[in-house]
PDB file of C-alpha atoms and ligand atoms in Angstrom:
ATOM      1  CA  UNK A   1     157.895  63.730  44.278  1.00  0.00           C
ATOM      2  CA  UNK A   2     160.436  65.113  46.797  1.00  0.00           C
ATOM      3  CA  UNK A   3     162.544  62.359  48.469  1.00  0.00           C
ATOM      4  CA  UNK A   4     164.868  62.483  51.576  1.00  0.00           C
ATOM      5  CA  UNK A   5     167.170  59.992  53.279  1.00  0.00           C
ATOM      6  CA  UNK A   6     167.457  59.454  56.977  1.00  0.00           C
ATOM      7  CA  UNK A   7     170.018  56.986  58.150  1.00  0.00           C
ATOM      8  CA  UNK A   8     169.409  53.715  55.960  1.00  0.00           C
ATOM      9  CA  UNK A   9     165.961  54.584  54.734  1.00  0.00           C
ATOM     10  CA  UNK A  10     164.478  56.754  51.973  1.00  0.00           C
ATOM     11  CA  UNK A  11     161.173  58.720  52.405  1.00  0.00           C
ATOM     12  CA  UNK A  12     158.868  60.347  49.982  1.00  0.00           C
ATOM     13  CA  UNK A  13     156.808  63.547  50.585  1.00  0.00           C
ATOM     14  CA  UNK A  14     153.378  62.563  51.837  1.00  0.00           C
ATOM     15  CA  UNK A  15     151.775  65.486  53.671  1.00  0.00           C
ATOM     16  CA  UNK A  16     152.993  69.074  52.820  1.00  0.00           C
ATOM     17  CA  UNK A  17     153.238  71.646  55.641  1.00  0.00           C
ATOM     18  CA  UNK A  18     150.338  73.555  54.177  1.00  0.00           C
ATOM     19  CA  UNK A  19     148.001  70.602  54.683  1.00  0.00           C
ATOM     20  CA  UNK A  20     149.320  69.951  58.269  1.00  0.00           C
ATOM     21  CA  UNK A  21     148.630  73.683  58.996  1.00  0.00           C
ATOM     22  CA  UNK A  22     144.993  73.300  57.825  1.00  0.00           C
ATOM     23  CA  UNK A  23     144.507  70.156  59.899  1.00  0.00           C
ATOM     24  CA  UNK A  24     145.887  71.793  63.039  1.00  0.00           C
ATOM     25  CA  UNK A  25     143.583  74.780  62.507  1.00  0.00           C
ATOM     26  CA  UNK A  26     140.617  72.431  62.118  1.00  0.00           C
ATOM     27  CA  UNK A  27     141.327  70.521  65.354  1.00  0.00           C
ATOM     28  CA  UNK A  28     141.852  73.892  67.173  1.00  0.00           C
ATOM     29  CA  UNK A  29     138.592  75.321  65.930  1.00  0.00           C
ATOM     30  CA  UNK A  30     136.700  72.230  67.116  1.00  0.00           C
ATOM     31  CA  UNK A  31     138.333  72.445  70.537  1.00  0.00           C
ATOM     32  CA  UNK A  32     137.564  76.141  70.790  1.00  0.00           C
ATOM     33  CA  UNK A  33     133.946  75.303  70.073  1.00  0.00           C
ATOM     34  CA  UNK A  34     133.576  72.326  72.361  1.00  0.00           C
ATOM     35  CA  UNK A  35     135.752  73.052  75.336  1.00  0.00           C
ATOM     36  CA  UNK A  36     135.682  76.820  75.827  1.00  0.00           C
ATOM     37  CA  UNK A  37     134.235  76.569  79.316  1.00  0.00           C
ATOM     38  CA  UNK A  38     136.075  73.412  80.476  1.00  0.00           C
ATOM     39  CA  UNK A  39     139.271  74.973  81.871  1.00  0.00           C
ATOM     40  CA  UNK A  40     141.210  71.965  80.580  1.00  0.00           C
ATOM     41  CA  UNK A  41     144.715  70.619  81.210  1.00  0.00           C
ATOM     42  CA  UNK A  42     146.292  69.799  77.845  1.00  0.00           C
ATOM     43  CA  UNK A  43     148.534  66.736  78.246  1.00  0.00           C
ATOM     44  CA  UNK A  44     150.973  66.181  75.427  1.00  0.00           C
ATOM     45  CA  UNK A  45     152.595  62.877  74.931  1.00  0.00           C
ATOM     46  CA  UNK A  46     156.300  63.400  74.284  1.00  0.00           C
ATOM     47  CA  UNK A  47     158.405  63.291  72.167  1.00  0.00           C
ATOM     48  CA  UNK A  48     156.539  63.141  68.909  1.00  0.00           C
ATOM     49  CA  UNK A  49     153.642  65.617  69.732  1.00  0.00           C
ATOM     50  CA  UNK A  50     155.796  68.613  70.730  1.00  0.00           C
ATOM     51  CA  UNK A  51     155.408  70.356  67.353  1.00  0.00           C
ATOM     52  CA  UNK A  52     151.734  69.701  67.075  1.00  0.00           C
ATOM     53  CA  UNK A  53     151.232  70.868  70.595  1.00  0.00           C
ATOM     54  CA  UNK A  54     153.173  74.071  70.045  1.00  0.00           C
ATOM     55  CA  UNK A  55     151.237  74.947  66.825  1.00  0.00           C
ATOM     56  CA  UNK A  56     147.824  73.923  68.363  1.00  0.00           C
ATOM     57  CA  UNK A  57     148.309  75.841  71.504  1.00  0.00           C
ATOM     58  CA  UNK A  58     148.765  79.071  69.724  1.00  0.00           C
ATOM     59  CA  UNK A  59     145.286  78.545  68.126  1.00  0.00           C
ATOM     60  CA  UNK A  60     143.466  77.729  71.431  1.00  0.00           C
ATOM     61  CA  UNK A  61     141.373  80.668  72.479  1.00  0.00           C
ATOM     62  CA  UNK A  62     140.148  79.562  76.019  1.00  0.00           C
ATOM     63  CA  UNK A  63     142.022  79.386  79.329  1.00  0.00           C
ATOM     64  CA  UNK A  64     144.066  76.142  79.610  1.00  0.00           C
ATOM     65  CA  UNK A  65     147.089  74.719  81.089  1.00  0.00           C
ATOM     66  CA  UNK A  66     149.658  72.407  79.472  1.00  0.00           C
ATOM     67  CA  UNK A  67     151.697  69.459  80.784  1.00  0.00           C
ATOM     68  CA  UNK A  68     153.896  66.759  79.233  1.00  0.00           C
ATOM     69  CA  UNK A  69     154.201  63.080  79.724  1.00  0.00           C
ATOM     70  CA  UNK A  70     156.802  60.839  78.067  1.00  0.00           C
ATOM     71  CA  UNK A  71     156.092  57.293  77.043  1.00  0.00           C
ATOM     72  CA  UNK A  72     157.779  55.108  74.490  1.00  0.00           C
ATOM     73  CA  UNK A  73     156.370  52.246  72.419  1.00  0.00           C
ATOM     74  CA  UNK A  74     158.321  52.505  69.280  1.00  0.00           C
ATOM     75  CA  UNK A  75     161.851  51.228  68.476  1.00  0.00           C
ATOM     76  CA  UNK A  76     163.077  51.892  64.900  1.00  0.00           C
ATOM     77  CA  UNK A  77     160.038  51.583  62.566  1.00  0.00           C
ATOM     78  CA  UNK A  78     157.954  49.050  64.612  1.00  0.00           C
ATOM     79  CA  UNK A  79     155.759  49.304  67.695  1.00  0.00           C
ATOM     80  CA  UNK A  80     157.051  47.148  70.473  1.00  0.00           C
ATOM     81  CA  UNK A  81     153.603  46.556  71.897  1.00  0.00           C
ATOM     82  CA  UNK A  82     154.594  47.693  75.432  1.00  0.00           C
ATOM     83  CA  UNK A  83     154.749  51.249  76.635  1.00  0.00           C
ATOM     84  CA  UNK A  84     157.508  52.579  79.097  1.00  0.00           C
ATOM     85  CA  UNK A  85     156.680  55.577  81.293  1.00  0.00           C
ATOM     86  CA  UNK A  86     159.734  57.924  81.126  1.00  0.00           C
ATOM     87  CA  UNK A  87     158.138  61.091  82.439  1.00  0.00           C
ATOM     88  CA  UNK A  88     154.904  60.748  84.523  1.00  0.00           C
ATOM     89  CA  UNK A  89     151.892  62.801  85.218  1.00  0.00           C
ATOM     90  CA  UNK A  90     152.735  65.670  87.739  1.00  0.00           C
ATOM     91  CA  UNK A  91     149.693  67.910  87.782  1.00  0.00           C
ATOM     92  CA  UNK A  92     146.504  67.308  89.782  1.00  0.00           C
ATOM     93  CA  UNK A  93     144.232  65.332  87.453  1.00  0.00           C
ATOM     94  CA  UNK A  94     141.380  64.706  89.838  1.00  0.00           C
ATOM     95  CA  UNK A  95     138.194  66.481  88.701  1.00  0.00           C
ATOM     96  CA  UNK A  96     139.759  68.044  85.591  1.00  0.00           C
ATOM     97  CA  UNK A  97     138.926  67.920  81.956  1.00  0.00           C
ATOM     98  CA  UNK A  98     141.963  66.544  80.119  1.00  0.00           C
ATOM     99  CA  UNK A  99     142.813  67.021  76.471  1.00  0.00           C
ATOM    100  CA  UNK A 100     145.183  64.151  75.643  1.00  0.00           C
ATOM    101  CA  UNK A 101     147.326  65.205  72.682  1.00  0.00           C
ATOM    102  CA  UNK A 102     149.090  62.729  70.362  1.00  0.00           C
ATOM    103  CA  UNK A 103     151.057  63.180  67.210  1.00  0.00           C
ATOM    104  CA  UNK A 104     149.748  59.970  65.799  1.00  0.00           C
ATOM    105  CA  UNK A 105     147.606  57.106  66.833  1.00  0.00           C
ATOM    106  CA  UNK A 106     148.791  53.783  65.329  1.00  0.00           C
ATOM    107  CA  UNK A 107     147.862  50.653  67.512  1.00  0.00           C
ATOM    108  CA  UNK A 108     146.306  52.942  70.048  1.00  0.00           C
ATOM    109  CA  UNK A 109     148.123  51.236  72.923  1.00  0.00           C
ATOM    110  CA  UNK A 110     149.778  54.455  74.084  1.00  0.00           C
ATOM    111  CA  UNK A 111     146.556  56.484  74.214  1.00  0.00           C
ATOM    112  CA  UNK A 112     144.675  53.629  75.796  1.00  0.00           C
ATOM    113  CA  UNK A 113     147.229  53.296  78.628  1.00  0.00           C
ATOM    114  CA  UNK A 114     147.093  57.130  79.228  1.00  0.00           C
ATOM    115  CA  UNK A 115     143.329  57.155  79.275  1.00  0.00           C
ATOM    116  CA  UNK A 116     143.289  54.316  81.879  1.00  0.00           C
ATOM    117  CA  UNK A 117     145.959  56.096  83.967  1.00  0.00           C
ATOM    118  CA  UNK A 118     143.956  59.378  83.828  1.00  0.00           C
ATOM    119  CA  UNK A 119     140.733  57.516  84.767  1.00  0.00           C
ATOM    120  CA  UNK A 120     142.528  55.992  87.847  1.00  0.00           C
ATOM    121  CA  UNK A 121     143.611  59.583  88.813  1.00  0.00           C
ATOM    122  CA  UNK A 122     139.952  60.497  88.639  1.00  0.00           C
ATOM    123  CA  UNK A 123     140.008  62.899  85.704  1.00  0.00           C
ATOM    124  CA  UNK A 124     136.414  64.341  85.138  1.00  0.00           C
ATOM    125  CA  UNK A 125     136.637  63.788  81.443  1.00  0.00           C
ATOM    126  CA  UNK A 126     139.327  62.784  78.894  1.00  0.00           C
ATOM    127  CA  UNK A 127     139.166  63.925  75.368  1.00  0.00           C
ATOM    128  CA  UNK A 128     141.683  62.547  72.788  1.00  0.00           C
ATOM    129  CA  UNK A 129     143.078  64.780  70.033  1.00  0.00           C
ATOM    130  CA  UNK A 130     145.637  63.510  67.457  1.00  0.00           C
ATOM    131  CA  UNK A 131     147.075  65.154  64.473  1.00  0.00           C
ATOM    132  CA  UNK A 132     147.357  61.842  62.526  1.00  0.00           C
ATOM    133  CA  UNK A 133     145.432  58.523  62.694  1.00  0.00           C
ATOM    134  CA  UNK A 134     146.167  55.151  61.072  1.00  0.00           C
ATOM    135  CA  UNK A 135     142.690  53.424  61.106  1.00  0.00           C
ATOM    136  CA  UNK A 136     144.060  50.193  59.694  1.00  0.00           C
ATOM    137  CA  UNK A 137     146.654  49.829  62.515  1.00  0.00           C
ATOM    138  CA  UNK A 138     144.226  50.465  65.428  1.00  0.00           C
ATOM    139  CA  UNK A 139     144.139  47.399  67.895  1.00  0.00           C
ATOM    140  CA  UNK A 140     142.575  49.097  70.850  1.00  0.00           C
ATOM    141  CA  UNK A 141     138.973  50.039  71.489  1.00  0.00           C
ATOM    142  CA  UNK A 142     139.488  53.779  72.170  1.00  0.00           C
ATOM    143  CA  UNK A 143     137.383  56.813  71.429  1.00  0.00           C
ATOM    144  CA  UNK A 144     139.257  59.334  69.243  1.00  0.00           C
ATOM    145  CA  UNK A 145     137.474  62.623  69.684  1.00  0.00           C
ATOM    146  CA  UNK A 146     139.516  64.760  67.215  1.00  0.00           C
ATOM    147  CA  UNK A 147     141.693  63.400  64.449  1.00  0.00           C
ATOM    148  CA  UNK A 148     143.356  65.800  61.986  1.00  0.00           C
ATOM    149  CA  UNK A 149     144.328  63.553  59.087  1.00  0.00           C
ATOM    150  CA  UNK A 150     143.680  59.691  58.492  1.00  0.00           C
ATOM    151  CA  UNK A 151     146.703  58.103  56.805  1.00  0.00           C
ATOM    152  CA  UNK A 152     147.494  54.625  55.479  1.00  0.00           C
ATOM    153  CA  UNK A 153     149.391  52.138  57.609  1.00  0.00           C
ATOM    154  CA  UNK A 154     152.898  53.324  56.528  1.00  0.00           C
ATOM    155  CA  UNK A 155     155.736  54.521  58.658  1.00  0.00           C
ATOM    156  CA  UNK A 156     156.126  58.335  58.534  1.00  0.00           C
ATOM    157  CA  UNK A 157     158.551  60.997  59.696  1.00  0.00           C
ATOM    158  CA  UNK A 158     158.611  64.791  60.044  1.00  0.00           C
ATOM    159  CA  UNK A 159     156.684  67.484  62.010  1.00  0.00           C
ATOM    160  CA  UNK A 160     157.798  65.964  65.326  1.00  0.00           C
ATOM    161  CA  UNK A 161     157.885  62.366  64.273  1.00  0.00           C
ATOM    162  CA  UNK A 162     161.223  60.541  64.006  1.00  0.00           C
ATOM    163  CA  UNK A 163     163.128  57.604  62.646  1.00  0.00           C
ATOM    164  CA  UNK A 164     165.604  56.633  65.335  1.00  0.00           C
ATOM    165  CA  UNK A 165     165.713  60.210  66.635  1.00  0.00           C
ATOM    166  CA  UNK A 166     166.058  61.934  63.215  1.00  0.00           C
ATOM    167  CA  UNK A 167     163.626  63.853  61.014  1.00  0.00           C
ATOM    168  CA  UNK A 168     161.643  65.490  63.787  1.00  0.00           C
ATOM    169  CA  UNK A 169     162.645  68.994  62.513  1.00  0.00           C
ATOM    170  CA  UNK A 170     161.138  68.504  59.025  1.00  0.00           C
ATOM    171  CA  UNK A 171     158.170  70.832  58.376  1.00  0.00           C
ATOM    172  CA  UNK A 172     156.487  68.383  55.883  1.00  0.00           C
ATOM    173  CA  UNK A 173     155.603  64.697  56.658  1.00  0.00           C
ATOM    174  CA  UNK A 174     157.325  61.917  54.595  1.00  0.00           C
ATOM    175  CA  UNK A 175     156.398  58.297  54.184  1.00  0.00           C
ATOM    176  CA  UNK A 176     158.980  55.452  53.991  1.00  0.00           C
ATOM    177  CA  UNK A 177     159.727  53.925  50.613  1.00  0.00           C
ATOM    178  CA  UNK A 178     159.473  50.120  51.007  1.00  0.00           C
TER     179      UNK A 178
HETATM  180  P1  LIG B   1     150.618  53.532  69.386  1.00  0.00           P
HETATM  181  O1  LIG B   1     150.786  53.271  70.828  1.00  0.00           O
HETATM  182  O2  LIG B   1     149.207  54.027  68.997  1.00  0.00           O
HETATM  183  O3  LIG B   1     150.847  52.205  68.552  1.00  0.00           O
HETATM  184  O4  LIG B   1     151.695  54.514  68.841  1.00  0.00           O
HETATM  185  C1  LIG B   1     151.769  55.773  69.238  1.00  0.00           C
HETATM  186  C2  LIG B   1     153.205  56.272  69.170  1.00  0.00           C
HETATM  187  O5  LIG B   1     154.090  55.572  68.326  1.00  0.00           O
HETATM  188  C3  LIG B   1     153.010  57.628  68.505  1.00  0.00           C
HETATM  189  O6  LIG B   1     152.802  58.570  69.475  1.00  0.00           O
HETATM  190  C4  LIG B   1     154.321  57.837  67.838  1.00  0.00           C
HETATM  191  O7  LIG B   1     155.192  58.422  68.694  1.00  0.00           O
HETATM  192  C5  LIG B   1     154.717  56.448  67.505  1.00  0.00           C
HETATM  193  N1  LIG B   1     154.319  56.136  66.054  1.00  0.00           N
HETATM  194  C6  LIG B   1     153.289  55.568  65.554  1.00  0.00           C
HETATM  195  N2  LIG B   1     153.279  55.495  64.246  1.00  0.00           N
HETATM  196  C7  LIG B   1     154.310  56.104  63.794  1.00  0.00           C
HETATM  197  C8  LIG B   1     154.908  56.441  62.578  1.00  0.00           C
HETATM  198  O8  LIG B   1     154.470  56.110  61.404  1.00  0.00           O
HETATM  199  N3  LIG B   1     156.179  57.108  62.584  1.00  0.00           N
HETATM  200  C9  LIG B   1     156.789  57.493  63.712  1.00  0.00           C
HETATM  201  N4  LIG B   1     157.911  58.182  63.549  1.00  0.00           N
HETATM  202  N5  LIG B   1     156.268  57.266  64.946  1.00  0.00           N
HETATM  203  C10 LIG B   1     155.060  56.601  64.966  1.00  0.00           C
HETATM  204 MG1  LIG B   2     153.661  60.103  70.069  1.00  0.00          MG
END
């Protein structure tokens, strides 16, 4: 099994790029089917989702717009349980269908806060799409409309996800070796 080292930690290959590609394609097909007439605003949660967003957008076949928000709940390999808003919502949200895009849903705190904020801004409808989902880590009662791959409750890096800023460039996803 391929291994890599980032800072002080070792990681083993967990999801190869070919499997990520299939999962992104599957999410895109479902969105293409379900939201073709919704004229949605796609809201990507930075930083982690930039790679998923870029690959997914190229497979979307209906008219849509894209925007970015930046929140932070992770420090090192553990969720802090609170979320900081670093870049806020700029576009008009009122009356719009929003596709909220996450790289990974862990505790669900980030998505839950975003959904609440979008509801306050009177979004018509919010659908949540995530590439990765850790069902065992979920602590919030949220509706996840599209989840690419379910994974165990391990810390992962690659394909946009980082360990203290490193590893986002990796095309495959790696899991930390305990
Ligand atoms: P949540 O708010 O659901 O607990 O966490 C969401 C955010 O934490 C994700 O968008 C992601 O940025 C980060 N995160 C959650 N799990 C992992 C992980 O295993 N690895 C990395 N690098 N980031 C994660
Ligand atoms: Mg994220």
